[in-house]
């Protein structure tokens, strides 16, 4: 049993009435779950959940033709438990090959309480590196943005809506191009801009793999874990948090200045403006694409495949699939997902 204070009993007929976006219930293993606040955040999209509204999804969650779910999915589902199926409507289910029901494999939470400010919990934690890395890469879900800081001002700095990225960066891009033509011809600026834009793909891959996923290389200790959590760990911990899918300007500006310092060693005035502008346009497109990969839907097969590819990085294997806007560099460097039989 998961939550005695919430326990109620429902008939299958009553559950079947809750089959729409306004009230979306499902049955899984004779337990009832209310997914009304979750279906829009479902990694596979809202539409697939709507197909099973009011129904028993026990076998569907195991069916590889639909999409076999990892234990992380059952961990998320557990939070939406509202009661049990009435005794007269209960059915016997076959156990999976492991001989143990998936919900029984979900461990009790020993990491962070997602309903309380996260930063001070991390700051006061005494996790081992092994435990931290395991838990931070096990996705959780909240139907609202998580709280980082109790202080409202600090909290505001951690939240960034997707539309703020172009508003912040596009004027900077225009300024760079305007200043650049004071030093170089338009033709040279175009070449530099295109070079920067095309270079973004490799930079995106490299930063995601070697900076954001420094992971096993971080030293033991709370400070290293706090830094990792703030940089990228929280995104794996709460991958569907809508206000933490694009990088806060304070962090992205800091990283941009480090890259600019490196570029200044290689490029002269004018060219550095053009290359930087191209890189920034690539970054803006990347951040908007990243948001869409978590919350967007499309009938386009290529876009749908890209979404599936990225969400596999979050929900199946965080040690592979580092490309966001493309899987090209994963194929080049051998960091594609290892094929498994779901």
Tab-separated table of C-alpha atoms in Angstrom:
chain	number	residue	atom	x	y	z
A	1	UNK	CA	0.000	0.000	0.000
A	2	UNK	CA	1.298	3.465	-0.879
A	3	UNK	CA	-0.646	6.115	0.967
A	4	UNK	CA	-3.227	5.136	3.561
A	5	UNK	CA	-4.386	8.726	3.959
A	6	UNK	CA	-5.408	8.776	0.303
A	7	UNK	CA	-6.819	5.281	0.036
A	8	UNK	CA	-10.206	4.951	-1.554
A	9	UNK	CA	-11.873	2.236	-3.581
A	10	UNK	CA	-13.187	2.721	-7.113
A	11	UNK	CA	-15.081	0.513	-9.506
A	12	UNK	CA	-13.661	0.017	-12.979
A	13	UNK	CA	-16.786	1.663	-14.359
A	14	UNK	CA	-16.112	4.771	-12.288
A	15	UNK	CA	-12.491	4.919	-13.457
A	16	UNK	CA	-13.632	4.525	-17.073
A	17	UNK	CA	-15.586	7.799	-16.797
A	18	UNK	CA	-12.323	9.691	-16.232
A	19	UNK	CA	-10.938	9.385	-19.736
A	20	UNK	CA	-10.342	12.970	-20.869
A	21	UNK	CA	-7.892	15.804	-20.412
A	22	UNK	CA	-10.001	17.312	-17.646
A	23	UNK	CA	-9.873	14.105	-15.605
A	24	UNK	CA	-7.538	11.328	-16.693
A	25	UNK	CA	-7.445	8.221	-14.527
A	26	UNK	CA	-5.893	4.832	-15.209
A	27	UNK	CA	-5.649	1.475	-13.480
A	28	UNK	CA	-2.349	-0.281	-13.016
A	29	UNK	CA	-2.169	-3.523	-11.035
A	30	UNK	CA	-5.565	-2.982	-9.328
A	31	UNK	CA	-4.469	0.448	-8.186
A	32	UNK	CA	-5.922	3.722	-9.450
A	33	UNK	CA	-3.847	6.700	-10.534
A	34	UNK	CA	-4.930	10.218	-11.421
A	35	UNK	CA	-2.765	11.466	-14.304
A	36	UNK	CA	-4.738	14.646	-14.963
A	37	UNK	CA	-1.823	16.911	-14.069
A	38	UNK	CA	0.762	14.641	-15.695
A	39	UNK	CA	-0.413	13.807	-19.195
A	40	UNK	CA	0.958	17.028	-20.707
A	41	UNK	CA	4.361	16.209	-19.193
A	42	UNK	CA	4.379	12.581	-20.294
A	43	UNK	CA	7.717	11.962	-22.063
A	44	UNK	CA	5.952	10.161	-24.908
A	45	UNK	CA	3.463	12.984	-25.357
A	46	UNK	CA	-0.070	13.538	-24.126
A	47	UNK	CA	-1.750	11.747	-27.028
A	48	UNK	CA	-0.501	8.286	-26.134
A	49	UNK	CA	-1.794	8.618	-22.568
A	50	UNK	CA	-5.153	9.841	-23.822
A	51	UNK	CA	-5.540	6.569	-25.726
A	52	UNK	CA	-5.552	4.739	-22.390
A	53	UNK	CA	-7.699	7.162	-20.385
A	54	UNK	CA	-9.977	5.301	-17.969
A	55	UNK	CA	-8.396	1.970	-18.855
A	56	UNK	CA	-6.140	-0.647	-17.310
A	57	UNK	CA	-2.563	0.059	-18.422
A	58	UNK	CA	-0.830	-2.802	-16.597
A	59	UNK	CA	0.026	-4.800	-19.709
A	60	UNK	CA	0.423	-1.724	-21.910
A	61	UNK	CA	3.285	-0.494	-19.729
A	62	UNK	CA	5.044	-3.829	-20.283
A	63	UNK	CA	4.275	-4.088	-23.994
A	64	UNK	CA	7.334	-3.303	-26.125
A	65	UNK	CA	5.049	-2.637	-29.110
A	66	UNK	CA	3.547	0.254	-27.162
A	67	UNK	CA	6.690	1.117	-25.191
A	68	UNK	CA	8.144	-0.978	-22.392
A	69	UNK	CA	8.665	1.253	-19.361
A	70	UNK	CA	11.708	1.321	-17.107
A	71	UNK	CA	11.408	1.252	-13.320
A	72	UNK	CA	11.773	5.056	-13.323
A	73	UNK	CA	8.330	5.275	-14.930
A	74	UNK	CA	6.782	3.298	-12.073
A	75	UNK	CA	8.529	5.595	-9.604
A	76	UNK	CA	6.827	8.578	-11.260
A	77	UNK	CA	3.479	6.787	-11.486
A	78	UNK	CA	3.558	6.031	-7.777
A	79	UNK	CA	3.188	9.726	-6.945
A	80	UNK	CA	-0.239	9.833	-8.633
A	81	UNK	CA	-1.814	7.013	-6.644
A	82	UNK	CA	-5.343	7.817	-5.413
A	83	UNK	CA	-6.781	4.468	-4.396
A	84	UNK	CA	-7.596	0.822	-5.104
A	85	UNK	CA	-9.912	-1.039	-7.420
A	86	UNK	CA	-12.953	-2.422	-5.560
A	87	UNK	CA	-12.660	-6.053	-4.470
A	88	UNK	CA	-15.308	-7.294	-6.900
A	89	UNK	CA	-13.505	-5.651	-9.841
A	90	UNK	CA	-9.997	-6.802	-9.024
A	91	UNK	CA	-8.222	-9.124	-11.451
A	92	UNK	CA	-5.184	-11.390	-11.231
A	93	UNK	CA	-2.176	-10.298	-13.286
A	94	UNK	CA	0.748	-12.375	-14.434
A	95	UNK	CA	4.061	-11.295	-12.999
A	96	UNK	CA	6.832	-10.167	-15.359
A	97	UNK	CA	9.776	-12.445	-16.155
A	98	UNK	CA	11.614	-11.147	-13.068
A	99	UNK	CA	8.925	-12.697	-10.861
A	100	UNK	CA	8.386	-9.391	-9.035
A	101	UNK	CA	5.846	-6.703	-9.795
A	102	UNK	CA	7.453	-3.530	-11.119
A	103	UNK	CA	5.852	-1.337	-8.484
A	104	UNK	CA	7.432	-3.487	-5.777
A	105	UNK	CA	10.832	-2.721	-7.322
A	106	UNK	CA	10.453	0.997	-6.652
A	107	UNK	CA	12.606	1.878	-3.662
A	108	UNK	CA	11.528	4.293	-0.961
A	109	UNK	CA	12.774	7.844	-1.492
A	110	UNK	CA	16.035	8.510	0.332
A	111	UNK	CA	17.320	11.392	-1.770
A	112	UNK	CA	15.708	14.855	-1.950
A	113	UNK	CA	12.160	15.847	-1.053
A	114	UNK	CA	10.910	17.460	-4.264
A	115	UNK	CA	8.210	19.299	-2.337
A	116	UNK	CA	10.741	21.343	-0.342
A	117	UNK	CA	13.430	23.861	-1.475
A	118	UNK	CA	16.143	21.790	-3.113
A	119	UNK	CA	19.278	23.869	-2.677
A	120	UNK	CA	19.567	23.711	1.106
A	121	UNK	CA	18.785	20.002	1.040
A	122	UNK	CA	21.755	19.506	-1.280
A	123	UNK	CA	23.929	21.921	0.732
A	124	UNK	CA	23.255	20.045	3.973
A	125	UNK	CA	23.476	16.588	2.428
A	126	UNK	CA	26.039	13.910	3.186
A	127	UNK	CA	25.544	11.698	0.147
A	128	UNK	CA	28.315	9.537	-1.191
A	129	UNK	CA	29.231	10.254	-4.795
A	130	UNK	CA	27.957	6.842	-5.876
A	131	UNK	CA	24.575	7.367	-4.209
A	132	UNK	CA	24.245	10.934	-5.492
A	133	UNK	CA	25.006	10.037	-9.120
A	134	UNK	CA	22.602	7.107	-9.039
A	135	UNK	CA	19.739	9.090	-7.529
A	136	UNK	CA	20.150	12.332	-9.481
A	137	UNK	CA	19.823	10.389	-12.733
A	138	UNK	CA	16.577	8.735	-11.648
A	139	UNK	CA	13.857	11.066	-12.985
A	140	UNK	CA	11.143	12.446	-10.704
A	141	UNK	CA	8.112	14.510	-11.618
A	142	UNK	CA	6.263	17.501	-10.237
A	143	UNK	CA	3.133	18.996	-11.839
A	144	UNK	CA	4.626	22.447	-11.144
A	145	UNK	CA	8.115	23.977	-11.168
A	146	UNK	CA	10.260	22.801	-8.280
A	147	UNK	CA	11.475	25.294	-5.681
A	148	UNK	CA	15.239	25.791	-5.430
A	149	UNK	CA	15.471	28.549	-2.851
A	150	UNK	CA	13.166	29.731	-0.101
A	151	UNK	CA	14.309	33.279	-0.923
A	152	UNK	CA	11.999	34.636	-3.704
A	153	UNK	CA	14.728	36.701	-5.383
A	154	UNK	CA	17.179	33.822	-5.605
A	155	UNK	CA	14.378	31.544	-6.746
A	156	UNK	CA	13.524	33.897	-9.623
A	157	UNK	CA	17.088	33.665	-10.913
A	158	UNK	CA	16.751	29.874	-11.297
A	159	UNK	CA	13.596	30.031	-13.423
A	160	UNK	CA	13.732	30.734	-17.151
A	161	UNK	CA	10.759	30.415	-19.541
A	162	UNK	CA	11.610	29.266	-23.067
A	163	UNK	CA	10.598	32.564	-24.689
A	164	UNK	CA	13.108	34.593	-22.673
A	165	UNK	CA	16.119	33.052	-24.450
A	166	UNK	CA	15.647	34.767	-27.844
A	167	UNK	CA	14.601	38.013	-26.138
A	168	UNK	CA	17.853	38.035	-24.180
A	169	UNK	CA	20.322	36.795	-26.798
A	170	UNK	CA	19.103	38.109	-30.170
A	171	UNK	CA	19.877	41.776	-29.368
A	172	UNK	CA	23.368	40.668	-28.344
A	173	UNK	CA	23.770	38.830	-31.665
A	174	UNK	CA	22.687	41.936	-33.577
A	175	UNK	CA	25.131	44.068	-31.586
A	176	UNK	CA	27.987	41.682	-32.333
A	177	UNK	CA	27.258	41.771	-36.051
A	178	UNK	CA	26.960	45.563	-36.048
A	179	UNK	CA	30.306	45.944	-34.275
A	180	UNK	CA	31.918	43.294	-36.447
A	181	UNK	CA	31.318	45.077	-39.737
A	182	UNK	CA	33.379	47.954	-38.381
A	183	UNK	CA	36.412	45.659	-38.672
A	184	UNK	CA	35.655	43.226	-41.523
A	185	UNK	CA	33.789	43.189	-44.818
A	186	UNK	CA	30.284	41.782	-45.089
A	187	UNK	CA	31.613	38.768	-47.005
A	188	UNK	CA	34.088	37.899	-44.250
A	189	UNK	CA	31.399	38.383	-41.626
A	190	UNK	CA	29.062	35.976	-43.424
A	191	UNK	CA	31.795	33.343	-43.582
A	192	UNK	CA	32.552	33.767	-39.872
A	193	UNK	CA	28.872	33.669	-38.941
A	194	UNK	CA	28.224	30.459	-40.906
A	195	UNK	CA	31.358	28.886	-39.413
A	196	UNK	CA	30.169	29.711	-35.895
A	197	UNK	CA	26.664	28.435	-36.597
A	198	UNK	CA	27.919	25.135	-37.986
A	199	UNK	CA	30.439	24.786	-35.151
A	200	UNK	CA	27.696	24.940	-32.553
A	201	UNK	CA	26.685	21.328	-33.148
A	202	UNK	CA	30.101	20.035	-32.040
A	203	UNK	CA	30.257	22.499	-29.134
A	204	UNK	CA	26.792	21.410	-27.995
A	205	UNK	CA	27.856	17.769	-27.999
A	206	UNK	CA	31.183	18.465	-26.291
A	207	UNK	CA	29.709	20.563	-23.491
A	208	UNK	CA	26.931	18.101	-22.831
A	209	UNK	CA	29.280	15.129	-22.737
A	210	UNK	CA	32.391	16.530	-21.068
A	211	UNK	CA	31.098	19.433	-18.933
A	212	UNK	CA	27.493	18.694	-18.002
A	213	UNK	CA	28.189	14.967	-17.682
A	214	UNK	CA	31.467	15.181	-15.838
A	215	UNK	CA	29.618	12.807	-13.508
A	216	UNK	CA	32.017	10.068	-12.348
A	217	UNK	CA	34.932	12.505	-12.442
A	218	UNK	CA	33.530	14.862	-9.829
A	219	UNK	CA	35.360	14.574	-6.495
A	220	UNK	CA	33.723	13.205	-3.387
A	221	UNK	CA	32.070	15.812	-1.199
A	222	UNK	CA	28.987	17.949	-0.935
A	223	UNK	CA	30.367	21.021	-2.730
A	224	UNK	CA	31.125	19.047	-5.881
A	225	UNK	CA	27.650	17.516	-5.799
A	226	UNK	CA	26.000	20.916	-5.319
A	227	UNK	CA	27.932	22.309	-8.308
A	228	UNK	CA	26.983	19.291	-10.429
A	229	UNK	CA	23.349	19.545	-9.349
A	230	UNK	CA	23.105	23.237	-10.224
A	231	UNK	CA	24.860	22.839	-13.569
A	232	UNK	CA	22.959	19.871	-14.956
A	233	UNK	CA	22.002	17.350	-12.297
A	234	UNK	CA	18.677	18.994	-11.523
A	235	UNK	CA	17.673	18.650	-15.165
A	236	UNK	CA	18.045	14.881	-14.943
A	237	UNK	CA	16.394	14.827	-11.536
A	238	UNK	CA	13.344	16.770	-12.801
A	239	UNK	CA	13.528	16.517	-16.606
A	240	UNK	CA	10.049	17.892	-17.280
A	241	UNK	CA	10.336	21.049	-15.150
A	242	UNK	CA	9.216	23.660	-17.678
A	243	UNK	CA	11.144	26.531	-16.090
A	244	UNK	CA	14.468	24.681	-15.995
A	245	UNK	CA	14.696	23.321	-19.525
A	246	UNK	CA	16.561	26.309	-20.934
A	247	UNK	CA	19.693	27.682	-19.341
A	248	UNK	CA	19.329	30.663	-16.983
A	249	UNK	CA	20.971	33.754	-18.544
A	250	UNK	CA	23.329	34.163	-15.585
A	251	UNK	CA	24.820	30.716	-16.212
A	252	UNK	CA	24.760	30.870	-20.018
A	253	UNK	CA	26.387	34.324	-19.971
A	254	UNK	CA	29.168	33.037	-17.726
A	255	UNK	CA	29.816	30.091	-20.040
A	256	UNK	CA	29.628	32.345	-23.109
A	257	UNK	CA	32.309	34.626	-21.672
A	258	UNK	CA	34.622	31.652	-21.142
A	259	UNK	CA	34.131	30.573	-24.758
A	260	UNK	CA	34.649	34.159	-25.942
A	261	UNK	CA	37.953	34.291	-24.083
A	262	UNK	CA	39.108	31.172	-25.928
A	263	UNK	CA	37.933	32.539	-29.288
A	264	UNK	CA	39.879	35.757	-28.715
A	265	UNK	CA	43.080	33.723	-28.769
A	266	UNK	CA	42.317	32.406	-32.257
A	267	UNK	CA	40.331	35.110	-34.067
A	268	UNK	CA	40.927	38.783	-34.717
A	269	UNK	CA	38.419	41.615	-34.240
A	270	UNK	CA	35.548	41.322	-36.669
A	271	UNK	CA	35.901	37.616	-37.207
A	272	UNK	CA	35.462	36.952	-33.498
A	273	UNK	CA	32.258	39.010	-33.600
A	274	UNK	CA	30.940	36.987	-36.542
A	275	UNK	CA	31.875	33.575	-35.123
A	276	UNK	CA	30.428	34.482	-31.716
A	277	UNK	CA	27.173	35.630	-33.318
A	278	UNK	CA	26.914	32.353	-35.240
A	279	UNK	CA	27.559	30.323	-32.110
A	280	UNK	CA	24.927	32.278	-30.191
A	281	UNK	CA	22.302	31.714	-32.892
A	282	UNK	CA	23.157	28.020	-32.721
A	283	UNK	CA	22.755	28.140	-28.955
A	284	UNK	CA	19.355	29.866	-29.145
A	285	UNK	CA	18.106	27.281	-31.643
A	286	UNK	CA	19.473	24.510	-29.433
A	287	UNK	CA	17.779	25.784	-26.278
A	288	UNK	CA	14.425	26.213	-28.020
A	289	UNK	CA	14.787	22.766	-29.595
A	290	UNK	CA	15.641	21.278	-26.205
A	291	UNK	CA	12.486	22.706	-24.677
A	292	UNK	CA	10.432	21.296	-27.551
A	293	UNK	CA	12.015	17.855	-27.198
A	294	UNK	CA	10.607	17.692	-23.660
A	295	UNK	CA	7.215	19.287	-24.189
A	296	UNK	CA	6.493	19.444	-27.910
A	297	UNK	CA	4.745	17.009	-30.247
A	298	UNK	CA	4.960	16.540	-33.993
A	299	UNK	CA	3.742	14.183	-36.706
A	300	UNK	CA	7.095	14.620	-38.451
A	301	UNK	CA	8.996	11.332	-38.195
A	302	UNK	CA	12.416	12.966	-37.972
A	303	UNK	CA	11.365	15.295	-35.141
A	304	UNK	CA	9.572	12.500	-33.313
A	305	UNK	CA	12.662	10.304	-33.598
A	306	UNK	CA	14.837	13.132	-32.245
A	307	UNK	CA	12.478	13.555	-29.288
A	308	UNK	CA	12.560	9.811	-28.565
A	309	UNK	CA	16.354	9.834	-28.845
A	310	UNK	CA	16.787	12.614	-26.316
A	311	UNK	CA	14.239	11.275	-23.832
A	312	UNK	CA	16.012	7.936	-23.952
A	313	UNK	CA	19.052	9.804	-22.619
A	314	UNK	CA	16.941	10.905	-19.648
A	315	UNK	CA	14.864	7.832	-18.962
A	316	UNK	CA	17.026	4.924	-20.127
A	317	UNK	CA	20.751	5.694	-20.412
A	318	UNK	CA	22.299	9.016	-19.364
A	319	UNK	CA	25.759	7.754	-20.360
A	320	UNK	CA	24.953	7.874	-24.087
A	321	UNK	CA	23.046	10.052	-26.559
A	322	UNK	CA	24.705	13.407	-25.854
A	323	UNK	CA	23.548	15.070	-29.062
A	324	UNK	CA	20.460	17.254	-28.646
A	325	UNK	CA	19.719	18.806	-32.022
A	326	UNK	CA	21.331	15.889	-33.874
A	327	UNK	CA	22.749	12.436	-33.232
A	328	UNK	CA	25.570	13.061	-35.747
A	329	UNK	CA	28.414	13.443	-33.251
A	330	UNK	CA	27.183	10.480	-31.213
A	331	UNK	CA	27.636	8.380	-34.338
A	332	UNK	CA	31.054	9.910	-35.015
A	333	UNK	CA	32.392	9.346	-31.486
A	334	UNK	CA	30.596	6.088	-30.719
A	335	UNK	CA	28.289	7.339	-27.959
A	336	UNK	CA	25.068	6.095	-29.515
A	337	UNK	CA	22.731	4.008	-27.403
A	338	UNK	CA	23.474	0.324	-27.212
A	339	UNK	CA	20.580	-1.576	-28.733
A	340	UNK	CA	18.609	-3.542	-26.166
A	341	UNK	CA	15.530	-5.683	-26.344
A	342	UNK	CA	12.824	-3.748	-24.511
